[in-house]
Tab-separated table of C-alpha atoms in Angstrom:
chain	number	residue	atom	x	y	z
A	287	UNK	CA	-10.001	-9.763	-10.755
A	288	UNK	CA	-10.157	-6.526	-8.966
A	289	UNK	CA	-13.749	-5.091	-8.083
A	290	UNK	CA	-14.601	-1.585	-9.118
A	291	UNK	CA	-14.676	1.080	-6.582
A	292	UNK	CA	-18.204	2.139	-5.273
A	293	UNK	CA	-18.652	5.777	-5.566
A	294	UNK	CA	-18.691	6.289	-1.662
A	295	UNK	CA	-15.157	4.803	-1.764
A	296	UNK	CA	-13.724	6.572	-4.833
A	297	UNK	CA	-15.099	10.076	-3.147
A	298	UNK	CA	-13.606	9.080	0.083
A	299	UNK	CA	-10.278	8.191	-1.252
A	300	UNK	CA	-10.115	11.392	-3.390
A	301	UNK	CA	-11.213	13.448	-0.275
A	302	UNK	CA	-8.350	11.865	1.945
A	303	UNK	CA	-6.028	12.509	-0.902
A	304	UNK	CA	-6.741	16.224	-0.717
A	305	UNK	CA	-6.530	16.351	3.085
A	306	UNK	CA	-3.186	14.446	3.109
A	307	UNK	CA	-1.922	16.783	0.770
A	308	UNK	CA	-3.042	19.875	3.055
A	309	UNK	CA	-1.255	18.163	5.839
A	310	UNK	CA	-3.468	15.426	7.464
A	311	UNK	CA	-1.352	12.722	8.859
A	312	UNK	CA	-1.567	9.398	6.657
A	313	UNK	CA	-2.553	7.335	9.946
A	314	UNK	CA	-5.882	9.400	10.099
A	315	UNK	CA	-7.146	8.170	6.959
A	316	UNK	CA	-10.070	5.824	6.797
A	317	UNK	CA	-9.141	4.683	3.096
A	318	UNK	CA	-6.193	2.889	1.805
A	319	UNK	CA	-4.765	4.501	-1.527
A	320	UNK	CA	-2.206	1.577	-2.271
A	321	UNK	CA	-5.108	-0.887	-2.053
A	322	UNK	CA	-8.039	1.052	-3.300
A	323	UNK	CA	-10.087	0.097	-0.274
A	324	UNK	CA	-11.362	0.780	3.022
A	325	UNK	CA	-8.422	1.214	5.820
A	326	UNK	CA	-10.045	-1.546	8.000
A	327	UNK	CA	-10.076	-3.968	4.975
A	328	UNK	CA	-6.286	-3.714	4.535
A	329	UNK	CA	-5.327	-3.877	8.006
A	330	UNK	CA	-3.240	-7.203	7.558
A	331	UNK	CA	-1.807	-6.175	4.426
A	332	UNK	CA	0.403	-3.273	5.495
A	333	UNK	CA	3.770	-4.726	6.712
A	334	UNK	CA	6.583	-2.614	7.621
A	335	UNK	CA	10.179	-3.557	6.220
A	336	UNK	CA	12.578	-4.609	8.690
A	337	UNK	CA	16.100	-5.145	8.415
A	338	UNK	CA	15.764	-8.775	7.831
A	339	UNK	CA	13.393	-8.482	5.133
A	340	UNK	CA	15.238	-5.810	3.350
A	341	UNK	CA	18.285	-8.057	3.501
A	342	UNK	CA	16.471	-11.134	2.103
A	343	UNK	CA	14.789	-8.903	-0.941
A	344	UNK	CA	18.420	-7.906	-1.343
A	345	UNK	CA	19.850	-10.990	-1.411
A	346	UNK	CA	16.845	-12.271	-3.953
A	347	UNK	CA	17.576	-9.483	-6.392
A	348	UNK	CA	21.210	-10.209	-6.302
A	349	UNK	CA	20.723	-14.103	-6.687
A	350	UNK	CA	18.253	-13.287	-9.863
A	351	UNK	CA	20.820	-10.789	-11.217
A	352	UNK	CA	23.755	-13.397	-10.977
A	353	UNK	CA	21.721	-16.240	-12.718
A	354	UNK	CA	21.954	-14.592	-16.063
C-alpha cells in the first residue's frame, strides 16, 4: 500500500513541476515525479533502457501476442 504524500513533499513536487515546465533540467529535481517521493529514495529505481532490455521487452510482447 502506498503511503500518502506529506504536505512538504507534495508542495516540493508541485514547485519542481512548475520549475521544470519553465525550463529547469529534470536532473536538478530533488523530488521524483513518477514515484511521488524524494529523489534520494528513488535512486536505484530508475534504470535507463538499453538495446538489450528493449529487445527483451519486445520479444516478451511478441511471445505473449503469439500465444493467443
